[in-house]
Amino acid sequence: MISPATPSDFHAIADLNVAAYCEFAVHMSPDGWRGMETSLRAVEARAQSTMFLVLREQGEIVGSVGYCPAGKGNPEIFPPDWAGLLLLAVAPGHRGRGIARELASACIQCAQDDSAEVIGLFTSELMRPAQQLYESLGFHRETELPMRLGLRYWRYRLQLTGPNTLVREKPR
């Protein structure tokens, strides 16, 4: 079951983020990976504007994601009226079971509950399975962002309200 993280979870979320993303280190410069690892560990600082959601199994956090309400996201990436999904992470030993989909769907539900018109996210060229997941949930690649940490990044958006929006099944 997905639940909001507590401050006592932040260290475990930071460790999970690094474990989930470390596979990309071999594709990055050492400085690029150090920069990414620093960002992945900045959970406590991000929690000032982001609600972290976690999925636990037998008391252990096996998945997490950050939900950022509209107006609280990084203004260099997101317009002020967009909600945001960030730092989706699933423990490598727990992948392939729908945890990432469940966490991403929970963020979509949070955005809908907040009456956000759009939820966005950004992802790098290395994260092909994540891109496929986001596209299967209805996100569309919107624009390429400036390079970060030596990697190409794209912003994705999911229109939640207005004409041509799909009715989405609520996450379980």
PDB file of C-alpha atoms in Angstrom:
ATOM      1  CA  MET A   1       0.000   0.000   0.000  1.00  0.00           C
ATOM      2  CA  ILE A   2       1.252   3.481  -0.866  1.00  0.00           C
ATOM      3  CA  SER A   3       1.516   5.975   1.970  1.00  0.00           C
ATOM      4  CA  PRO A   4       3.058   9.389   2.565  1.00  0.00           C
ATOM      5  CA  ALA A   5       6.662   9.279   3.732  1.00  0.00           C
ATOM      6  CA  THR A   6       7.624  10.652   7.121  1.00  0.00           C
ATOM      7  CA  PRO A   7      10.841  12.537   7.909  1.00  0.00           C
ATOM      8  CA  SER A   8      12.211   9.337   9.441  1.00  0.00           C
ATOM      9  CA  ASP A   9      11.923   7.745   5.950  1.00  0.00           C
ATOM     10  CA  PHE A  10      14.072  10.345   4.162  1.00  0.00           C
ATOM     11  CA  HIS A  11      17.396   8.564   4.638  1.00  0.00           C
ATOM     12  CA  ALA A  12      15.941   5.265   3.366  1.00  0.00           C
ATOM     13  CA  ILE A  13      14.423   7.063   0.359  1.00  0.00           C
ATOM     14  CA  ALA A  14      17.804   8.659  -0.422  1.00  0.00           C
ATOM     15  CA  ASP A  15      19.486   5.234  -0.267  1.00  0.00           C
ATOM     16  CA  LEU A  16      16.743   3.734  -2.449  1.00  0.00           C
ATOM     17  CA  ASN A  17      17.170   6.530  -5.005  1.00  0.00           C
ATOM     18  CA  VAL A  18      20.897   5.838  -5.296  1.00  0.00           C
ATOM     19  CA  ALA A  19      20.350   2.059  -5.518  1.00  0.00           C
ATOM     20  CA  ALA A  20      17.690   2.520  -8.213  1.00  0.00           C
ATOM     21  CA  TYR A  21      19.694   4.979 -10.316  1.00  0.00           C
ATOM     22  CA  CYS A  22      23.257   3.635  -9.848  1.00  0.00           C
ATOM     23  CA  GLU A  23      22.954   1.550 -13.019  1.00  0.00           C
ATOM     24  CA  PHE A  24      23.315   4.820 -14.956  1.00  0.00           C
ATOM     25  CA  ALA A  25      26.679   5.708 -13.376  1.00  0.00           C
ATOM     26  CA  VAL A  26      28.613   3.687 -15.981  1.00  0.00           C
ATOM     27  CA  HIS A  27      27.128   5.915 -18.716  1.00  0.00           C
ATOM     28  CA  MET A  28      28.161   9.131 -17.007  1.00  0.00           C
ATOM     29  CA  SER A  29      31.392  10.899 -16.170  1.00  0.00           C
ATOM     30  CA  PRO A  30      32.499  10.496 -12.544  1.00  0.00           C
ATOM     31  CA  ASP A  31      31.638  14.159 -11.925  1.00  0.00           C
ATOM     32  CA  GLY A  32      28.237  13.701 -13.580  1.00  0.00           C
ATOM     33  CA  TRP A  33      27.439  10.703 -11.362  1.00  0.00           C
ATOM     34  CA  ARG A  34      28.590  12.544  -8.229  1.00  0.00           C
ATOM     35  CA  GLY A  35      26.257  15.412  -9.160  1.00  0.00           C
ATOM     36  CA  MET A  36      23.375  13.011  -9.750  1.00  0.00           C
ATOM     37  CA  GLU A  37      24.027  11.150  -6.510  1.00  0.00           C
ATOM     38  CA  THR A  38      24.006  14.435  -4.588  1.00  0.00           C
ATOM     39  CA  SER A  39      20.666  15.295  -6.173  1.00  0.00           C
ATOM     40  CA  LEU A  40      19.246  11.835  -5.464  1.00  0.00           C
ATOM     41  CA  ARG A  41      20.179  12.143  -1.801  1.00  0.00           C
ATOM     42  CA  ALA A  42      18.620  15.624  -1.366  1.00  0.00           C
ATOM     43  CA  VAL A  43      15.310  14.168  -0.146  1.00  0.00           C
ATOM     44  CA  GLU A  44      15.087  16.207   3.047  1.00  0.00           C
ATOM     45  CA  ALA A  45      15.630  19.491   1.180  1.00  0.00           C
ATOM     46  CA  ARG A  46      13.145  18.522  -1.546  1.00  0.00           C
ATOM     47  CA  ALA A  47      10.549  17.615   1.074  1.00  0.00           C
ATOM     48  CA  GLN A  48      10.077  21.339   1.705  1.00  0.00           C
ATOM     49  CA  SER A  49       8.079  21.502  -1.552  1.00  0.00           C
ATOM     50  CA  THR A  50       7.516  17.837  -2.409  1.00  0.00           C
ATOM     51  CA  MET A  51       5.431  15.112  -0.818  1.00  0.00           C
ATOM     52  CA  PHE A  52       7.187  11.773  -0.967  1.00  0.00           C
ATOM     53  CA  LEU A  53       5.079   8.652  -1.305  1.00  0.00           C
ATOM     54  CA  VAL A  54       6.437   5.225  -0.449  1.00  0.00           C
ATOM     55  CA  LEU A  55       5.455   1.635  -0.977  1.00  0.00           C
ATOM     56  CA  ARG A  56       6.562  -0.725   1.767  1.00  0.00           C
ATOM     57  CA  GLU A  57       6.827  -4.481   1.850  1.00  0.00           C
ATOM     58  CA  GLN A  58       7.411  -6.104   5.235  1.00  0.00           C
ATOM     59  CA  GLY A  59       8.318  -2.693   6.622  1.00  0.00           C
ATOM     60  CA  GLU A  60      10.979  -1.980   3.990  1.00  0.00           C
ATOM     61  CA  ILE A  61      10.583   0.860   1.483  1.00  0.00           C
ATOM     62  CA  VAL A  62      10.795  -0.781  -1.944  1.00  0.00           C
ATOM     63  CA  GLY A  63       9.512   2.138  -4.008  1.00  0.00           C
ATOM     64  CA  SER A  64       9.187   5.880  -3.698  1.00  0.00           C
ATOM     65  CA  VAL A  65       8.215   8.924  -5.716  1.00  0.00           C
ATOM     66  CA  GLY A  66       7.954  12.642  -5.159  1.00  0.00           C
ATOM     67  CA  TYR A  67       4.759  14.570  -5.880  1.00  0.00           C
ATOM     68  CA  CYS A  68       5.114  18.312  -6.245  1.00  0.00           C
ATOM     69  CA  PRO A  69       1.883  20.365  -6.247  1.00  0.00           C
ATOM     70  CA  ALA A  70       1.382  23.020  -8.912  1.00  0.00           C
ATOM     71  CA  GLY A  71       3.430  26.106  -8.213  1.00  0.00           C
ATOM     72  CA  LYS A  72       6.011  24.237  -6.104  1.00  0.00           C
ATOM     73  CA  GLY A  73       8.113  22.686  -8.871  1.00  0.00           C
ATOM     74  CA  ASN A  74      11.455  23.790 -10.269  1.00  0.00           C
ATOM     75  CA  PRO A  75      10.594  26.902 -12.325  1.00  0.00           C
ATOM     76  CA  GLU A  76      13.459  26.146 -14.723  1.00  0.00           C
ATOM     77  CA  ILE A  77      11.623  22.968 -15.745  1.00  0.00           C
ATOM     78  CA  PHE A  78       7.919  23.333 -14.949  1.00  0.00           C
ATOM     79  CA  PRO A  79       5.439  26.130 -15.638  1.00  0.00           C
ATOM     80  CA  PRO A  80       3.912  27.378 -12.363  1.00  0.00           C
ATOM     81  CA  ASP A  81       0.513  25.789 -13.016  1.00  0.00           C
ATOM     82  CA  TRP A  82       1.931  22.264 -13.441  1.00  0.00           C
ATOM     83  CA  ALA A  83       2.094  19.603 -10.775  1.00  0.00           C
ATOM     84  CA  GLY A  84       5.192  17.424 -10.938  1.00  0.00           C
ATOM     85  CA  LEU A  85       6.304  13.829 -10.518  1.00  0.00           C
ATOM     86  CA  LEU A  86       9.943  13.301  -9.615  1.00  0.00           C
ATOM     87  CA  LEU A  87      12.480  10.809  -8.376  1.00  0.00           C
ATOM     88  CA  LEU A  88      10.489   7.676  -9.112  1.00  0.00           C
ATOM     89  CA  ALA A  89      12.578   4.838  -7.704  1.00  0.00           C
ATOM     90  CA  VAL A  90      12.018   1.103  -7.274  1.00  0.00           C
ATOM     91  CA  ALA A  91      14.499  -1.186  -5.564  1.00  0.00           C
ATOM     92  CA  PRO A  92      16.218  -3.257  -8.270  1.00  0.00           C
ATOM     93  CA  GLY A  93      15.122  -6.552  -6.677  1.00  0.00           C
ATOM     94  CA  HIS A  94      11.476  -5.483  -6.769  1.00  0.00           C
ATOM     95  CA  ARG A  95      11.199  -4.318 -10.384  1.00  0.00           C
ATOM     96  CA  GLY A  96       8.840  -5.794 -12.935  1.00  0.00           C
ATOM     97  CA  ARG A  97       5.916  -6.047 -10.516  1.00  0.00           C
ATOM     98  CA  GLY A  98       4.059  -2.811 -11.322  1.00  0.00           C
ATOM     99  CA  ILE A  99       5.395  -0.784  -8.395  1.00  0.00           C
ATOM    100  CA  ALA A 100       6.580   2.098 -10.589  1.00  0.00           C
ATOM    101  CA  ARG A 101       3.197   2.229 -12.349  1.00  0.00           C
ATOM    102  CA  GLU A 102       1.397   2.235  -9.010  1.00  0.00           C
ATOM    103  CA  LEU A 103       3.561   5.073  -7.655  1.00  0.00           C
ATOM    104  CA  ALA A 104       3.255   7.163 -10.829  1.00  0.00           C
ATOM    105  CA  SER A 105      -0.513   6.610 -10.836  1.00  0.00           C
ATOM    106  CA  ALA A 106      -0.659   7.785  -7.228  1.00  0.00           C
ATOM    107  CA  CYS A 107       1.013  11.051  -8.272  1.00  0.00           C
ATOM    108  CA  ILE A 108      -1.489  11.471 -11.099  1.00  0.00           C
ATOM    109  CA  GLN A 109      -4.278  10.955  -8.570  1.00  0.00           C
ATOM    110  CA  CYS A 110      -2.724  13.546  -6.230  1.00  0.00           C
ATOM    111  CA  ALA A 111      -2.616  16.050  -9.096  1.00  0.00           C
ATOM    112  CA  GLN A 112      -6.245  15.328  -9.952  1.00  0.00           C
ATOM    113  CA  ASP A 113      -7.220  15.712  -6.284  1.00  0.00           C
ATOM    114  CA  ASP A 114      -5.402  19.071  -6.290  1.00  0.00           C
ATOM    115  CA  SER A 115      -7.328  20.104  -9.449  1.00  0.00           C
ATOM    116  CA  ALA A 116      -4.094  20.505 -11.408  1.00  0.00           C
ATOM    117  CA  GLU A 117      -4.635  20.829 -15.141  1.00  0.00           C
ATOM    118  CA  VAL A 118      -1.258  19.278 -16.022  1.00  0.00           C
ATOM    119  CA  ILE A 119       1.275  17.032 -14.349  1.00  0.00           C
ATOM    120  CA  GLY A 120       4.792  16.956 -15.718  1.00  0.00           C
ATOM    121  CA  LEU A 121       8.049  15.133 -15.225  1.00  0.00           C
ATOM    122  CA  PHE A 122      11.491  15.044 -16.754  1.00  0.00           C
ATOM    123  CA  THR A 123      13.667  12.090 -17.625  1.00  0.00           C
ATOM    124  CA  SER A 124      16.983  11.415 -19.327  1.00  0.00           C
ATOM    125  CA  GLU A 125      18.054   9.590 -22.412  1.00  0.00           C
ATOM    126  CA  LEU A 126      19.286   6.705 -20.227  1.00  0.00           C
ATOM    127  CA  MET A 127      15.876   5.989 -18.729  1.00  0.00           C
ATOM    128  CA  ARG A 128      14.138   4.236 -21.621  1.00  0.00           C
ATOM    129  CA  PRO A 129      11.983   1.889 -19.487  1.00  0.00           C
ATOM    130  CA  ALA A 130      10.781   4.901 -17.496  1.00  0.00           C
ATOM    131  CA  GLN A 131       9.903   6.722 -20.714  1.00  0.00           C
ATOM    132  CA  GLN A 132       7.882   3.715 -21.867  1.00  0.00           C
ATOM    133  CA  LEU A 133       6.045   3.607 -18.537  1.00  0.00           C
ATOM    134  CA  TYR A 134       5.223   7.325 -18.661  1.00  0.00           C
ATOM    135  CA  GLU A 135       3.997   7.094 -22.246  1.00  0.00           C
ATOM    136  CA  SER A 136       1.810   4.096 -21.347  1.00  0.00           C
ATOM    137  CA  LEU A 137       0.213   6.286 -18.642  1.00  0.00           C
ATOM    138  CA  GLY A 138      -0.604   8.978 -21.221  1.00  0.00           C
ATOM    139  CA  PHE A 139       2.364  11.332 -20.801  1.00  0.00           C
ATOM    140  CA  HIS A 140       3.719  12.893 -23.987  1.00  0.00           C
ATOM    141  CA  ARG A 141       7.251  14.089 -24.615  1.00  0.00           C
ATOM    142  CA  GLU A 142       6.857  17.833 -24.842  1.00  0.00           C
ATOM    143  CA  THR A 143      10.279  19.434 -25.152  1.00  0.00           C
ATOM    144  CA  GLU A 144      13.968  18.795 -24.809  1.00  0.00           C
ATOM    145  CA  LEU A 145      15.554  20.465 -21.813  1.00  0.00           C
ATOM    146  CA  PRO A 146      19.105  21.796 -21.570  1.00  0.00           C
ATOM    147  CA  MET A 147      21.649  19.046 -20.947  1.00  0.00           C
ATOM    148  CA  ARG A 148      22.222  18.138 -17.294  1.00  0.00           C
ATOM    149  CA  LEU A 149      25.110  16.105 -15.940  1.00  0.00           C
ATOM    150  CA  GLY A 150      26.226  15.423 -19.530  1.00  0.00           C
ATOM    151  CA  LEU A 151      22.875  13.833 -20.478  1.00  0.00           C
ATOM    152  CA  ARG A 152      19.950  14.766 -22.693  1.00  0.00           C
ATOM    153  CA  TYR A 153      16.691  15.303 -20.792  1.00  0.00           C
ATOM    154  CA  TRP A 154      13.095  15.732 -21.900  1.00  0.00           C
ATOM    155  CA  ARG A 155      10.064  17.169 -20.208  1.00  0.00           C
ATOM    156  CA  TYR A 156       6.886  15.122 -20.399  1.00  0.00           C
ATOM    157  CA  ARG A 157       3.366  16.315 -19.729  1.00  0.00           C
ATOM    158  CA  LEU A 158       0.027  14.730 -19.015  1.00  0.00           C
ATOM    159  CA  GLN A 159      -3.028  16.915 -19.552  1.00  0.00           C
ATOM    160  CA  LEU A 160      -5.489  16.183 -16.761  1.00  0.00           C
ATOM    161  CA  THR A 161      -8.342  18.586 -17.535  1.00  0.00           C
ATOM    162  CA  GLY A 162      -9.824  20.259 -20.564  1.00  0.00           C
ATOM    163  CA  PRO A 163     -10.777  18.990 -24.006  1.00  0.00           C
ATOM    164  CA  ASN A 164      -9.315  15.736 -25.252  1.00  0.00           C
ATOM    165  CA  THR A 165      -8.407  14.416 -21.818  1.00  0.00           C
ATOM    166  CA  LEU A 166      -8.921  10.770 -21.148  1.00  0.00           C
ATOM    167  CA  VAL A 167     -10.852   9.454 -18.217  1.00  0.00           C
ATOM    168  CA  ARG A 168      -8.265   7.544 -16.215  1.00  0.00           C
ATOM    169  CA  GLU A 169      -8.794   4.604 -13.953  1.00  0.00           C
ATOM    170  CA  LYS A 170      -8.076   5.489 -10.334  1.00  0.00           C
ATOM    171  CA  PRO A 171      -5.056   3.684  -8.876  1.00  0.00           C
ATOM    172  CA  ARG A 172      -5.795   0.888  -6.422  1.00  0.00           C
TER     173      ARG A 172
END
